[in-house]
Structure formats: structure tokens, C-alpha cells
Coordinates of C-alpha atoms and ligand atoms in Angstrom, one line a residue:
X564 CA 33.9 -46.6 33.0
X565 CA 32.3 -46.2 29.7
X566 CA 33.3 -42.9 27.6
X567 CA 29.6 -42.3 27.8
X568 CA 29.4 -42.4 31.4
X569 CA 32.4 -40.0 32.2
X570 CA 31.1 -38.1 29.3
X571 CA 27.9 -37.2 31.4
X572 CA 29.5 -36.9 34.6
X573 CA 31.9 -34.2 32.9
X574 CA 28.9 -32.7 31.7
X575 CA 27.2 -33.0 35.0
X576 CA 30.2 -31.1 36.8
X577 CA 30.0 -28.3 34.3
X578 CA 26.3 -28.0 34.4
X579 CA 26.8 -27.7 38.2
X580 CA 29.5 -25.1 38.1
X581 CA 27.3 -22.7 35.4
X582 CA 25.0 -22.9 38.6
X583 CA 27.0 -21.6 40.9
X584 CA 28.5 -18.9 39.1
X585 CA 25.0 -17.9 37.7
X586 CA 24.3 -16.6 40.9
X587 CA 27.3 -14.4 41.0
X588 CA 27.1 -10.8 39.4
X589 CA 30.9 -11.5 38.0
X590 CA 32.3 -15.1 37.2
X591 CA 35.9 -13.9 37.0
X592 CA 38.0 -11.6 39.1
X593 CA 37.3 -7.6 38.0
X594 CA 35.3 -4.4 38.0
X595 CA 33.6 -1.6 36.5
X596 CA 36.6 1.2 37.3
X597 CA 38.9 -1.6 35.7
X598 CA 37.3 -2.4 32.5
X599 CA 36.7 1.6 32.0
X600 CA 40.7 1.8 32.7
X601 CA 41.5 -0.6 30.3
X602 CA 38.9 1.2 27.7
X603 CA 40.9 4.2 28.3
X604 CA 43.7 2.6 26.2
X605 CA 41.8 1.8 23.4
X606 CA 40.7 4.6 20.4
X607 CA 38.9 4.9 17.4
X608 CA 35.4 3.3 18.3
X609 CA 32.5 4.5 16.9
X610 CA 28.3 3.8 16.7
X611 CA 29.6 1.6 13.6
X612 CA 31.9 -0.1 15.5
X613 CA 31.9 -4.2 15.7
X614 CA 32.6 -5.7 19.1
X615 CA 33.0 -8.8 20.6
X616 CA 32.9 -9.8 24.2
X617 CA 34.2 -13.6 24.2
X618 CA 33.5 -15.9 27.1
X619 CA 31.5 -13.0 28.2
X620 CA 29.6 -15.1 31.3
X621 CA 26.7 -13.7 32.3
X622 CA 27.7 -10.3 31.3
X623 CA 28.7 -7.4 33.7
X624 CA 31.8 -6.4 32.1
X625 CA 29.7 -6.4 28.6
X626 CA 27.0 -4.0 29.9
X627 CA 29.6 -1.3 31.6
X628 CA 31.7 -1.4 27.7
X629 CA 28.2 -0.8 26.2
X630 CA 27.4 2.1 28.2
X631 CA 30.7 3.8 27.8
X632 CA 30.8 3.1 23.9
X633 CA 28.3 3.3 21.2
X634 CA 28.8 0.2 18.6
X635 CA 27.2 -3.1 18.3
X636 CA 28.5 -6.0 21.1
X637 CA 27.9 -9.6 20.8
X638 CA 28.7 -11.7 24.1
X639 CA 30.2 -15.5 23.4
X640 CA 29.8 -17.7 26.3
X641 CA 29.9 -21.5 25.9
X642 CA 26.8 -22.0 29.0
X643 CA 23.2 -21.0 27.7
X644 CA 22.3 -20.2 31.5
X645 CA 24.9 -17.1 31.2
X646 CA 23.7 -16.0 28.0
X647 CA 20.0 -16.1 29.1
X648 CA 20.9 -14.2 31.9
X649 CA 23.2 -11.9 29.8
X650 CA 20.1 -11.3 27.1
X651 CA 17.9 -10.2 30.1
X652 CA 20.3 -7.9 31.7
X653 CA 21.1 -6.3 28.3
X654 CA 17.2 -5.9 27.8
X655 CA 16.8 -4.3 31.8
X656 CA 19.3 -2.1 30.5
X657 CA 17.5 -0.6 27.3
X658 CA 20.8 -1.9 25.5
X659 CA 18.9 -5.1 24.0
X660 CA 19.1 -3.4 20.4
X661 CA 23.1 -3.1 20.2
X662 CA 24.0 -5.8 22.5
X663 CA 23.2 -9.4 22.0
X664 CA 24.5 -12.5 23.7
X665 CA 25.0 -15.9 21.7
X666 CA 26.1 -19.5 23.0
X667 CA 29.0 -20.4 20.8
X668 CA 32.8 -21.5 21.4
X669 CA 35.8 -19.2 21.4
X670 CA 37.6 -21.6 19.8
X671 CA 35.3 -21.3 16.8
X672 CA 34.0 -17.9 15.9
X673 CA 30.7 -17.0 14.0
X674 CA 32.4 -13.8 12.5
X675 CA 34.2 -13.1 9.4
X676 CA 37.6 -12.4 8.8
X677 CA 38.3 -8.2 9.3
X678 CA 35.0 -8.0 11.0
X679 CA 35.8 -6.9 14.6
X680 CA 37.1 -3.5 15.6
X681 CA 37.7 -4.7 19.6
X682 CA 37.8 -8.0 21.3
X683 CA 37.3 -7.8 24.6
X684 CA 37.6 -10.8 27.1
X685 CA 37.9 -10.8 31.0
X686 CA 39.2 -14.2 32.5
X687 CA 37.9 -16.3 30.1
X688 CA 40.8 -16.3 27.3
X689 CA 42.5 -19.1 29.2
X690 CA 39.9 -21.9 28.5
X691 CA 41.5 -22.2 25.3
X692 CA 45.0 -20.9 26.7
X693 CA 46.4 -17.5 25.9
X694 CA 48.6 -18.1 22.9
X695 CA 46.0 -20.0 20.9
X696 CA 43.3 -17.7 21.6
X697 CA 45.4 -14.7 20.8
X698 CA 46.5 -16.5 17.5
X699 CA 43.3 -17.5 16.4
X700 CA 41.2 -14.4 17.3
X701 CA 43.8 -12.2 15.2
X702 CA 41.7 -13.6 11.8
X703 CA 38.8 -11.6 12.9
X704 CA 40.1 -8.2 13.5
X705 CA 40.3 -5.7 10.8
X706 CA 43.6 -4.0 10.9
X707 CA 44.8 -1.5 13.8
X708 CA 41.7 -2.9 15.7
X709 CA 42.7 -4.0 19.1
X710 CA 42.6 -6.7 21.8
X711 CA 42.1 -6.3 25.6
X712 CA 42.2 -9.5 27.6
X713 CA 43.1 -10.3 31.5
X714 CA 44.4 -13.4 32.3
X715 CA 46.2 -15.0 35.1
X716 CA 49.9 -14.1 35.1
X717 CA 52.9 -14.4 37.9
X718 CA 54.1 -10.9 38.9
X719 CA 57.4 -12.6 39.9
X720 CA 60.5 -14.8 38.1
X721 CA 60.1 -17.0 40.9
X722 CA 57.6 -18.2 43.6
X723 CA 57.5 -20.2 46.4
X724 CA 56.7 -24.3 45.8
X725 CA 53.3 -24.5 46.5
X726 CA 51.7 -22.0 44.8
X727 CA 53.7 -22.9 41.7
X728 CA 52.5 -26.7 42.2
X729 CA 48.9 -25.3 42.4
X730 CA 49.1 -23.2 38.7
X731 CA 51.2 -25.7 36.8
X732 CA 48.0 -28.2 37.5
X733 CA 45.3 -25.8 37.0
X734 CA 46.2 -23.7 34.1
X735 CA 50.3 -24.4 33.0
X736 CA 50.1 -21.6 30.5
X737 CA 50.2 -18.9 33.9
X738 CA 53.6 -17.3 32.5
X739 CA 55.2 -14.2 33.5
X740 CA 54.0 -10.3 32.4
X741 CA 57.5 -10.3 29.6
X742 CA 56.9 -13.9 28.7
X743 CA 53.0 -13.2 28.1
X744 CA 53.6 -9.8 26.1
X745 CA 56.4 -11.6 24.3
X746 CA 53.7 -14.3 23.3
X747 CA 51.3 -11.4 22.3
X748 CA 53.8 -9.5 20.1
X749 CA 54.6 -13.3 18.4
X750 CA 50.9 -13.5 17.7
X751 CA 50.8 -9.9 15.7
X752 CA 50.0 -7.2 17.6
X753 CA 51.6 -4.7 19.2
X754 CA 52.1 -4.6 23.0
X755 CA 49.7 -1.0 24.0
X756 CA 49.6 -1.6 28.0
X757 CA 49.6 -4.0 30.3
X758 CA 48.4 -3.0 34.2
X759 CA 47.7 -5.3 37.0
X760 CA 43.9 -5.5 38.0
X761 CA 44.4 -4.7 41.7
X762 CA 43.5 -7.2 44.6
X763 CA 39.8 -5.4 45.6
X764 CA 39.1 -7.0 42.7
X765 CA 39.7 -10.2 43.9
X766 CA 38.9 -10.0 47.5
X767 CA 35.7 -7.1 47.4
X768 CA 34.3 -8.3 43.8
X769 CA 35.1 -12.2 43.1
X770 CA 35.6 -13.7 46.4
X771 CA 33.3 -11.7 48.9
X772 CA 29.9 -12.2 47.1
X773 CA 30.7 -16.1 47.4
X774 CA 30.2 -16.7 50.9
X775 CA 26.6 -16.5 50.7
X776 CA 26.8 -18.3 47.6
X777 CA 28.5 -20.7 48.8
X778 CA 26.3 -21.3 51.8
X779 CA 23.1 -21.5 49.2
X780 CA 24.6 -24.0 47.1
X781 CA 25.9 -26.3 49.6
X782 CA 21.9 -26.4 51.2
X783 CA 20.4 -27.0 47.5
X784 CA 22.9 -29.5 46.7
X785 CA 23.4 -30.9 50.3
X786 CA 24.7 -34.6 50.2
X787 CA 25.8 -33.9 46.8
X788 CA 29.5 -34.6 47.1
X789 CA 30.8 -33.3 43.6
X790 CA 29.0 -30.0 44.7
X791 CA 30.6 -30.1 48.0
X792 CA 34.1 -30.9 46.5
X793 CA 33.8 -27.6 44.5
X794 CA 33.2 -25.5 47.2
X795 CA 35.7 -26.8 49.1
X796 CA 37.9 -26.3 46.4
X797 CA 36.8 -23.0 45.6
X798 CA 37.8 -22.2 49.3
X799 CA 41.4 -23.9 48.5
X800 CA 41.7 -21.3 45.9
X801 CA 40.5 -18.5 48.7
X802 CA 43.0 -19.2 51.0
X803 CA 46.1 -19.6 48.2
X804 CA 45.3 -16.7 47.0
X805 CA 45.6 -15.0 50.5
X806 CA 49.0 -16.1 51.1
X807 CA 50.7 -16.0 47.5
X808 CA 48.9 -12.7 46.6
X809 CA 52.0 -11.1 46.2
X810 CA 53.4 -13.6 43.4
X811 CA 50.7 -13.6 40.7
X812 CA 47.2 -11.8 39.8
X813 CA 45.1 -11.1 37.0
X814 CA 46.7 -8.6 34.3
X815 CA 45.2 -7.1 32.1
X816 CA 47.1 -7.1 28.3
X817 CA 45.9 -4.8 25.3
X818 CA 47.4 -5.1 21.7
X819 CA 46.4 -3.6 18.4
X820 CA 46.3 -5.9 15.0
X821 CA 49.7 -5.3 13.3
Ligands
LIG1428 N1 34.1 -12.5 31.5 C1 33.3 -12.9 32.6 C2 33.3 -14.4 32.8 C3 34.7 -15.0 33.1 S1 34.6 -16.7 33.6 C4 33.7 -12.2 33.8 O1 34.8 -11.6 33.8 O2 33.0 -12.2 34.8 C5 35.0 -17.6 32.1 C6 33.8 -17.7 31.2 O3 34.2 -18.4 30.0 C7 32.6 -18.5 31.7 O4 31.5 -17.8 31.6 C8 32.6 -19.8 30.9 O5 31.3 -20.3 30.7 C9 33.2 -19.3 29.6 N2 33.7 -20.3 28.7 C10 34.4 -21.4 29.0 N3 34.9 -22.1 27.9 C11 34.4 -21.4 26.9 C12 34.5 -21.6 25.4 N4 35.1 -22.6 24.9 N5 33.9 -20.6 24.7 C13 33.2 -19.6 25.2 N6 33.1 -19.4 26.5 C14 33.7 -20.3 27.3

């Protein structure tokens, strides 16, 4: 196969994916009460403050910081469907003047250095893998601003085969709670909290409002096997996530720039 080809297949896949999470409220396991509690940990904002929500999807976790602070937020998300859908929820909620979502990477940043007082990002940091992103986002941030990012993390030194086998393909940089705070401290800031975001938020707020979203997409793509691969996967990830529960989650880390 040509590069071009697999190129537009790839592209195809992703284009696919932004589809089906459009349709979902949140694209990453959360909720309001958990993004206020790990608000509660961060001080100092103001109506002057400079925010940044990066991978920000289509934006719920953006809107409930914007009502529960008063500075300026700009969403990042790589998918222009999110950020349309982002723009228009900002704009439902009146907050269209102070919050403003933007397609651009997380791996490269249209701020300047010192500019940010908080970056916020909810289950997105690992697209470019913790480490790096907490590296590279430290540029940005003026001094004793902080960071608050969840990310997938084992609760446990060890786990049972299968469930370790299913992380080290999809995302290798899943590492302990010590390990990732470790990595965090490495990168220049200081450790503030750490808390695990609690399994309603998985099972109530991620996986529930999938079933019907599931059933949707599989009649508007029927016969589409790429779409129905994902599903089934998607369900794969369901079930794991039943039985190994107890061994990993999302966590939620906080710092504050050296
Ligand atoms: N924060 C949201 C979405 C999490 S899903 C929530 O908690 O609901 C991860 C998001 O990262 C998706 O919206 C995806 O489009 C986005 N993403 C993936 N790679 C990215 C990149 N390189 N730069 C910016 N966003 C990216």
C-alpha cells in the first residue's frame, strides 16, 4: 500500500472516531463535581487570568471551569468538529466573549512563553504522552501558575496479565500514581494533589451515554466494517474495565511551575 493510501485510511479512521464522540456530551472519562474538586486545589485566578484547556474535545469540562472562574479560556482540540461544537456551546452559554475554542496541536502551542496562569486538560494529555506534554507545556506558564491534568494511571505495583497486555499496547506510558508524580516533579513543578476520579465517572458519565450511541452509529455506518470494529472495540474496553477496575483509573495530577 502506497503511503498515500494508508495516509487516507488513517485519516478516514480518525474522521470516523471525531464522529462518534461528537455525539457524546464528554469524550473522556469525568464530571462536573470532579473538575470543581480539582479547581478546589488551585488559587490565585483572577478576571485577568489566562487559561488554557488543551485537547479540550467538544468542551464540557471547559464550560463548568468558565462558570466557576472569571479569566479568559481558549480550548485546543486537534478535530474542527469538536471545536465547532465547543464555539456553539460556549456561545449557548453567554460565555462566547471569554471563552474561545481553536483547532491547533498540543504538541505545538500558539501561546507565548509566561503567558498561561492554568492549564487544564482532562484525558487528552496522553496523545502526546504525559512526560512530553508536561515538559513541553511548562514553557508557557508564568511562574507559580499551575497544571491540572487526568490521565490513565495503575492504582496498583502489579496487575493481573491481561489487563497489563491491553495498556502496554494502547498507551505504554500508563505508570503508577509515585512513578507519574515522580515524572511531574522531574518536569518542574511541584506535586499539589493527586485524587483518583471515582468510577461513576466511568460507568454513569463515559460509558452509559454510549449505548445509544453506539446503536446510532452502527445503523448510519451499517456494513461499514472499520466502524463496526470500533464499536466492538469500544465494548472490549467496557468489559476490561469492569473486571480490572480495581487495578487502574483515571487520576487526576495538579502541579504548580517551580
Ligand atoms: N477533555 C475532553 C476530551 C478528552 S478526549 C473530555 O474530557 O471530555 C481527548 C481529546 O484530545 C479529543 O477531543 C481529541 O480530539 C484531542 N486530541 C487528540 N490529539 C490531539 C492533539 N495532538 N492536539 C490537540 N488535541 C488532540
Amino acid at each position: 500500500m502506497s503511503n498515500e493510501k494508508s495516509k487516507s485510511i488513517h485519516e478516514f479512521d480518525f474522521s470516523l472516531i471525531a464522529d462518534y464522540f461528537s455525539n457524546l456530551e464528554r469524550q473522556g472519562p469525568g464530571s462536573p463535581e470532579i473538575t470543581l474538586k480539582a479547581m478546589s486545589f488551585i488559587e490565585g485566578l483572577s478576571e485577568y487570568s489566562r487559561i488554557a484547556d488543551l485537547g479540550c474535545g467538544s468542551g464540557g469540562q471547559t464550560m463548568v471551569l468558565a462558570q466557576n472562574t472569571p479569566g479568559h479560556i481558549t480550548g485546543i482540540d486537534l478535530f474542527p468538529i469538536f471545536i465547532d461544537q465547543f464555539n456553539q456551546y460556549a456561545k449557548q452559554l453567554h460565555l462566547e466573549d471569554r471563552v474561545i475554542g481553536q483547532v491547533d496541536s498540543m504538541d505545538y502551542l500558539p501561546f507565548q512563553e509566561e503567558e498561561l496562569d492554568l492549564i487544564w486538560s482532562e484525558g487528552a494529555i496522553y496523545n502526546i504522552g504525559f512526560e512530553r506534554g508536561l515538559n513541553y507545556w511548562l514553557q508557557f506558564l508564568k511562574q507559580g501558575a499551575y497544571i491540572a491534568v487526568s490521565e490513565a494511571s495503575w492504582f496498583t505495583s502489579e496487575r493481573p496479565e491481561e489487563i497489563d497486555a491491553f495498556w502496554k499496547d494502547a498507551y505504554p506510558g500508563i505508570d503508577t500514581i509515585p512513578n507519574k508524580v515522580a515524572q511531574m516533579q522531574r518536569a518542574g513543578y511541584i506535586p499539589v494533589a493527586t485524587f483518583i476520579v471515582p468510577e461513576i465517572c466511568w460507568t454513569e458519565h463515559f460509558y452509559a451515554p454510549q449505548v445509544e450511541a453506539q446503536e446510532a452509529f452502527l445503523q448510519k455506518y451499517a456494513g461499514n466494517k472499520t466502524a463496526a470494529d470500533f464499536i466492538a472495540n469500544q465494548r472490549y474496553e467496557e468489559q476490561l474495565f469492569n473486571k480490572y477496575k480495581d487495578y487502574y483509573g483515571y487520576v487526576f495530577y495538579i502541579g504548580k511551575k517551580l
